[in-house]
Tab-separated table of C-alpha atoms in Angstrom:
chain	number	residue	atom	x	y	z
A	726	MET	CA	17.326	-26.107	3.761
A	727	GLU	CA	15.910	-29.379	1.721
A	728	ALA	CA	16.260	-31.078	5.000
A	729	ILE	CA	13.491	-29.157	6.820
A	730	LEU	CA	11.307	-28.716	3.893
A	731	TYR	CA	7.653	-29.380	4.797
A	732	GLU	CA	8.964	-30.188	8.593
A	733	ARG	CA	6.376	-28.953	11.226
A	734	PHE	CA	8.013	-27.021	13.935
A	735	ASP	CA	5.573	-26.461	16.849
A	736	VAL	CA	4.915	-23.080	18.312
A	737	LEU	CA	2.576	-22.186	21.362
A	738	ASP	CA	0.055	-25.056	22.009
A	739	HIS	CA	-1.437	-25.945	18.735
A	740	GLY	CA	0.462	-23.658	16.395
A	741	PHE	CA	3.433	-24.411	13.880
A	742	VAL	CA	5.610	-23.107	11.148
A	743	ARG	CA	6.663	-25.041	8.172
A	744	VAL	CA	8.634	-24.405	5.152
A	745	ILE	CA	6.634	-24.992	1.871
A	746	ASP	CA	9.078	-23.688	-0.641
A	747	TYR	CA	12.136	-21.418	-1.224
A	748	MET	CA	14.130	-19.802	-3.790
A	749	GLY	CA	17.711	-18.707	-3.547
A	750	ASP	CA	20.326	-18.947	-0.985
A	751	ASP	CA	23.490	-17.106	0.185
A	752	ALA	CA	24.887	-17.720	-3.363
A	753	ALA	CA	22.081	-16.124	-4.974
A	754	ILE	CA	22.680	-13.023	-3.081
A	755	VAL	CA	26.112	-12.876	-3.997
A	756	GLN	CA	25.210	-13.740	-7.748
A	757	ALA	CA	22.982	-10.696	-7.925
A	758	ALA	CA	25.434	-8.485	-6.423
A	759	ARG	CA	28.061	-9.829	-8.937
A	760	VAL	CA	25.452	-9.940	-11.798
A	761	SER	CA	28.413	-10.234	-14.458
A	762	TYR	CA	29.869	-13.489	-12.693
A	763	GLY	CA	28.670	-16.971	-12.572
A	764	ALA	CA	28.796	-19.252	-9.547
A	765	GLY	CA	32.027	-20.344	-8.453
A	766	THR	CA	34.151	-17.446	-9.505
A	767	ARG	CA	34.774	-16.162	-5.975
A	768	LYS	CA	35.940	-17.895	-2.707
A	769	VAL	CA	33.388	-18.494	0.030
A	770	ARG	CA	35.466	-16.160	2.450
A	771	GLU	CA	34.934	-13.414	-0.093
A	772	ASP	CA	31.198	-14.058	-0.619
A	773	ARG	CA	30.820	-14.034	3.029
A	774	ALA	CA	32.741	-10.573	2.745
A	775	LEU	CA	30.379	-9.323	0.325
A	776	ILE	CA	27.169	-10.364	2.135
A	777	ARG	CA	28.412	-8.303	5.197
A	778	TYR	CA	29.493	-5.204	2.855
A	779	LEU	CA	25.793	-5.269	1.450
A	780	LEU	CA	24.157	-5.464	4.791
A	781	ARG	CA	26.502	-2.517	6.156
A	782	HIS	CA	25.838	-0.493	3.282
A	783	ARG	CA	22.140	-1.224	3.063
A	784	HIS	CA	22.273	-2.737	-0.479
A	785	THR	CA	18.993	-4.534	-0.147
A	786	THR	CA	18.088	-5.354	-3.886
A	787	PRO	CA	20.240	-8.465	-3.684
A	788	PHE	CA	18.391	-10.039	-0.603
A	789	GLU	CA	15.090	-9.823	-2.462
A	790	MET	CA	16.444	-12.476	-4.852
A	791	CYS	CA	15.521	-14.854	-2.317
A	792	GLU	CA	12.021	-15.786	-1.368
A	793	LEU	CA	10.417	-18.094	1.368
A	794	LYS	CA	7.078	-19.696	1.380
A	795	LEU	CA	5.772	-20.803	5.103
A	796	HIS	CA	2.453	-22.267	6.054
A	797	ILE	CA	1.820	-20.781	9.532
A	798	LYS	CA	-0.935	-21.865	11.997
A	799	ALA	CA	-1.209	-19.152	14.947
A	800	PRO	CA	-4.033	-17.571	16.994
A	801	ILE	CA	-6.125	-14.975	15.157
A	802	PHE	CA	-4.523	-12.275	17.339
A	803	VAL	CA	-1.098	-13.181	16.419
A	804	ALA	CA	-1.965	-13.527	12.865
A	805	ARG	CA	-3.467	-9.797	12.874
A	806	GLN	CA	-0.254	-8.331	14.076
A	807	TRP	CA	1.509	-10.690	11.386
A	808	LEU	CA	-0.386	-9.246	8.506
A	809	ARG	CA	0.224	-5.668	9.247
A	810	HIS	CA	3.673	-6.385	7.491
A	811	ARG	CA	2.260	-5.778	3.973
A	812	THR	CA	5.336	-6.794	1.998
A	813	ALA	CA	4.269	-10.384	1.752
A	814	SER	CA	1.717	-12.394	-0.353
A	815	VAL	CA	-0.787	-14.053	1.759
A	816	ASN	CA	-3.636	-16.407	1.422
A	817	GLU	CA	-5.477	-17.383	4.763
A	818	TYR	CA	-7.837	-20.190	5.842
A	819	SER	CA	-11.598	-19.180	5.047
A	820	ALA	CA	-14.197	-19.400	7.769
A	821	ARG	CA	-16.523	-18.289	5.311
A	822	TYR	CA	-16.266	-21.630	3.477
A	823	SER	CA	-15.152	-23.656	5.795
A	824	ARG	CA	-15.648	-24.621	9.548
A	825	LEU	CA	-12.997	-23.750	12.224
A	826	ASP	CA	-11.674	-26.673	14.566
A	827	ARG	CA	-12.016	-26.478	18.288
A	828	GLU	CA	-8.416	-25.100	18.747
A	829	PHE	CA	-7.848	-22.016	21.036
A	830	TYR	CA	-4.729	-20.489	22.446
A	831	VAL	CA	-4.465	-20.650	26.262
A	832	PRO	CA	-1.056	-19.133	27.652
A	833	ASP	CA	0.888	-20.875	30.140
A	834	ALA	CA	1.000	-19.725	33.617
A	835	ASP	CA	4.479	-18.048	33.279
A	836	HIS	CA	3.235	-15.699	30.433
A	837	LEU	CA	0.271	-14.482	32.324
A	838	GLN	CA	1.174	-10.956	33.314
A	839	SER	CA	-0.641	-7.658	34.296
A	840	ASN	CA	-0.924	-4.565	32.226
A	841	PRO	CA	1.736	-2.000	32.697
A	842	SER	CA	0.669	1.166	34.645
A	843	SER	CA	3.146	3.268	32.601
A	844	ASN	CA	2.151	2.106	28.940
A	845	LYS	CA	-1.049	0.938	27.216
A	846	GLN	CA	0.644	-2.088	25.651
A	847	GLY	CA	2.768	-4.874	26.674
A	848	ARG	CA	3.005	-6.707	30.183
A	849	ASP	CA	4.264	-5.962	33.404
A	850	ASP	CA	4.691	-8.509	36.500
A	851	VAL	CA	3.479	-12.330	36.478
A	852	LEU	CA	0.352	-12.817	37.974
A	853	THR	CA	0.264	-14.424	41.263
A	854	ASP	CA	-0.707	-18.479	41.369
A	855	GLU	CA	-4.380	-17.781	42.370
A	856	GLU	CA	-4.755	-14.804	40.055
A	857	ALA	CA	-3.238	-17.000	36.966
A	858	ARG	CA	-5.687	-19.941	37.962
A	859	GLN	CA	-8.393	-17.779	37.712
A	860	ALA	CA	-7.401	-16.253	34.315
A	861	LEU	CA	-6.859	-19.666	32.967
A	862	SER	CA	-10.102	-20.869	34.037
A	863	ARG	CA	-11.873	-17.868	32.452
A	864	LEU	CA	-9.972	-17.971	29.099
A	865	ASP	CA	-10.597	-21.699	28.820
A	866	TRP	CA	-14.448	-21.438	29.730
A	867	ILE	CA	-15.368	-18.468	27.604
A	868	SER	CA	-13.368	-20.317	24.732
A	869	THR	CA	-15.115	-23.630	25.166
A	870	ARG	CA	-18.318	-21.912	25.559
A	871	ALA	CA	-18.092	-19.822	22.588
A	872	TYR	CA	-17.286	-22.993	20.139
A	873	GLY	CA	-20.567	-24.445	21.693
A	874	VAL	CA	-22.483	-21.431	20.338
A	875	TYR	CA	-20.783	-21.368	16.915
A	876	LYS	CA	-21.662	-25.093	16.463
A	877	ASN	CA	-25.005	-24.245	17.725
A	878	LEU	CA	-25.399	-21.527	15.160
A	879	LEU	CA	-24.145	-23.697	12.455
A	880	ASN	CA	-26.578	-26.532	13.263
A	881	GLU	CA	-23.878	-28.861	11.954
A	882	ASP	CA	-22.391	-32.205	13.320
A	883	ASP	CA	-18.852	-33.311	12.676
A	884	THR	CA	-19.502	-34.301	9.052
A	885	GLY	CA	-21.263	-31.163	8.309
A	886	ALA	CA	-24.668	-32.280	8.261
A	887	PRO	CA	-27.503	-30.721	10.060
A	888	LYS	CA	-27.899	-31.737	13.575
A	889	ASP	CA	-31.426	-30.731	13.663
A	890	PRO	CA	-33.314	-30.886	10.213
A	891	ASP	CA	-36.182	-28.940	11.287
A	892	ARG	CA	-33.838	-25.745	11.796
A	893	ALA	CA	-31.879	-23.738	9.293
A	894	GLY	CA	-28.374	-23.258	10.539
A	895	LEU	CA	-26.596	-19.636	10.368
A	896	ALA	CA	-24.165	-19.038	7.387
A	897	ARG	CA	-20.561	-19.825	8.277
A	898	GLU	CA	-19.438	-16.061	7.407
A	899	LEU	CA	-21.800	-14.915	10.341
A	900	ALA	CA	-21.486	-17.922	12.769
A	901	ARG	CA	-17.881	-17.082	13.197
A	902	ALA	CA	-18.730	-13.819	14.844
A	903	ALA	CA	-19.239	-16.077	17.923
A	904	LEU	CA	-15.455	-16.791	18.065
A	905	PRO	CA	-12.903	-15.102	20.163
A	906	VAL	CA	-9.480	-14.043	18.551
A	907	ASN	CA	-7.763	-16.608	20.424
A	908	TYR	CA	-8.731	-19.417	18.076
A	909	TYR	CA	-6.366	-20.541	15.526
A	910	THR	CA	-6.260	-19.584	11.959
A	911	GLN	CA	-3.820	-20.807	9.013
A	912	PHE	CA	-2.294	-19.004	6.123
A	913	TYR	CA	0.471	-19.465	3.733
A	914	TRP	CA	3.082	-16.476	3.781
A	915	LYS	CA	5.495	-15.697	0.829
A	916	ILE	CA	8.039	-12.966	1.306
A	917	ASP	CA	11.542	-11.989	0.144
A	918	LEU	CA	14.564	-12.040	2.428
A	919	HIS	CA	14.955	-8.383	2.599
A	920	ASN	CA	11.345	-7.867	4.098
A	921	LEU	CA	11.737	-11.119	6.214
A	922	LEU	CA	14.882	-9.545	7.844
A	923	HIS	CA	12.667	-6.493	8.640
A	924	PHE	CA	9.858	-8.326	9.972
A	925	LEU	CA	12.200	-10.381	12.204
A	926	SER	CA	13.953	-7.371	13.596
A	927	LEU	CA	10.632	-6.110	14.713
A	928	ARG	CA	8.872	-9.358	15.702
A	929	ALA	CA	11.943	-10.897	17.304
A	930	ASP	CA	12.634	-8.029	19.539
A	931	ALA	CA	12.281	-8.289	23.206
A	932	HIS	CA	9.722	-5.582	23.064
A	933	ALA	CA	7.174	-7.742	20.658
A	934	GLN	CA	4.348	-9.502	22.032
A	935	TYR	CA	5.453	-12.946	23.434
A	936	GLU	CA	3.109	-15.026	21.165
A	937	ILE	CA	4.462	-13.457	17.786
A	938	ARG	CA	8.168	-13.430	19.065
A	939	ALA	CA	7.688	-17.184	19.470
A	940	TYR	CA	6.997	-17.700	15.793
A	941	ALA	CA	9.802	-15.273	14.976
A	942	ASP	CA	12.225	-17.364	17.094
A	943	VAL	CA	11.308	-20.341	15.407
A	944	ILE	CA	11.443	-18.859	11.957
A	945	LEU	CA	15.276	-17.547	13.051
A	946	ASP	CA	16.546	-20.613	14.770
A	947	LYS	CA	15.175	-23.595	12.685
A	948	ILE	CA	14.610	-21.911	9.186
A	949	VAL	CA	16.481	-18.784	8.535
A	950	MET	CA	19.841	-20.114	10.082
A	951	SER	CA	19.592	-23.181	7.912
A	952	TRP	CA	18.562	-21.361	4.679
A	953	VAL	CA	21.188	-18.363	4.563
A	954	PRO	CA	23.597	-19.044	7.220
A	955	ALA	CA	26.138	-16.315	5.702
A	956	THR	CA	23.649	-13.870	5.901
A	957	TYR	CA	23.344	-14.562	9.439
A	958	GLN	CA	26.628	-15.342	10.841
A	959	PRO	CA	28.833	-12.320	10.320
A	960	SER	CA	32.437	-11.999	11.673
A	961	ALA	CA	32.781	-10.995	15.358
A	962	THR	CA	33.289	-7.618	14.460
A	963	MET	CA	30.437	-6.935	12.430
A	964	ARG	CA	27.471	-5.334	13.713
A	965	TRP	CA	24.005	-6.170	11.813
A	966	THR	CA	22.602	-2.640	11.023
A	967	PRO	CA	19.050	-2.317	9.774
A	968	LEU	CA	18.281	-2.712	6.393
A	969	ARG	CA	16.393	0.757	5.934
A	970	SER	CA	17.385	4.162	7.022
A	971	PRO	CA	16.356	4.736	10.839
A	972	GLN	CA	13.679	7.571	10.998
A	973	ALA	CA	12.916	9.198	14.285
A	974	GLY	CA	10.509	7.230	16.409
A	975	SER	CA	10.773	4.115	14.310
A	976	PRO	CA	11.646	0.646	15.432
A	977	TRP	CA	15.027	0.965	13.346
A	978	SER	CA	16.485	3.878	15.586
A	979	SER	CA	16.881	2.225	18.758
A	980	ALA	CA	19.757	-0.262	18.176
A	981	CYS	CA	21.667	-2.614	15.868
A	982	TRP	CA	20.568	-6.092	15.244
A	983	PRO	CA	22.819	-7.992	17.583
A	984	ALA	CA	21.654	-5.818	20.458
A	985	ARG	CA	18.189	-7.510	20.331
A	986	ARG	CA	17.800	-10.520	22.415
A	987	SER	CA	16.584	-13.312	19.945
A	988	ILE	CA	19.159	-12.034	17.065
A	989	ARG	CA	21.885	-11.995	19.571
A	990	ARG	CA	21.160	-15.510	20.884
A	991	VAL	CA	20.930	-16.945	17.300
A	992	ALA	CA	24.054	-14.970	15.719
A	993	GLY	CA	26.427	-16.027	18.575
A	994	SER	CA	28.657	-13.168	18.074
A	995	PRO	CA	30.979	-12.477	20.888
A	996	SER	CA	30.686	-8.960	19.957
A	997	ALA	CA	27.102	-8.917	20.292
A	998	SER	CA	26.994	-8.395	24.089
A	999	GLY	CA	28.855	-5.278	23.678
A	1000	ALA	CA	26.473	-3.867	20.898
A	1001	SER	CA	24.438	-0.475	21.518
């Protein structure tokens, strides 16, 4: 984990995730479970078995002994989905006090899809080349124009000095209203491992919106696997069950972890393809 501390992992066109700090690892989980024993009193093989046991039986408190602090840059609409998970500590960049940069998200053509007729959310078929060209052009145009309006309302140059000394600029907390939600924001996000696993089970799921799933995949591939490998590499016969009891209609009730696209790929378990 030390090797990737502060390393920037790029996501989407202007976003990133990087580890700012962390506490604990697989050993901390084991030590919390065996509270009367110190490190080195068990073999690694037995430690891995204990972690599998804790997950299988939903003994979640030992996983809360591990914490992760991330610095995230994401489109505002992704951040709003992200921060629906209210089990983390968050501090976000303030557009009341600081001017936002001219950085906005425009999807790749491969991710421009139509709205499904059978559902009010999600995506359906990819747009035709001409439809995609028009959509990209309009997204770029409105986003660029919005920033021009924003700068005009602020009446500031790139240094923050007034562009027109004879005109008062609008307060930043009001001028930001001109910007669409594809503009980028940044935030620090600190969460324990138990709640991170819950977050990833939802946001790395194939049904999650692509943009937030891209961040979840990076957290899995680049960070969590480096941080707590024993927690994410069970034996071939182990199924990752949810860390909370399933309830009717909840995302937990559909499948075990390896059945999910991203988790299955990361875990690399031969039994994952047969999970239900």
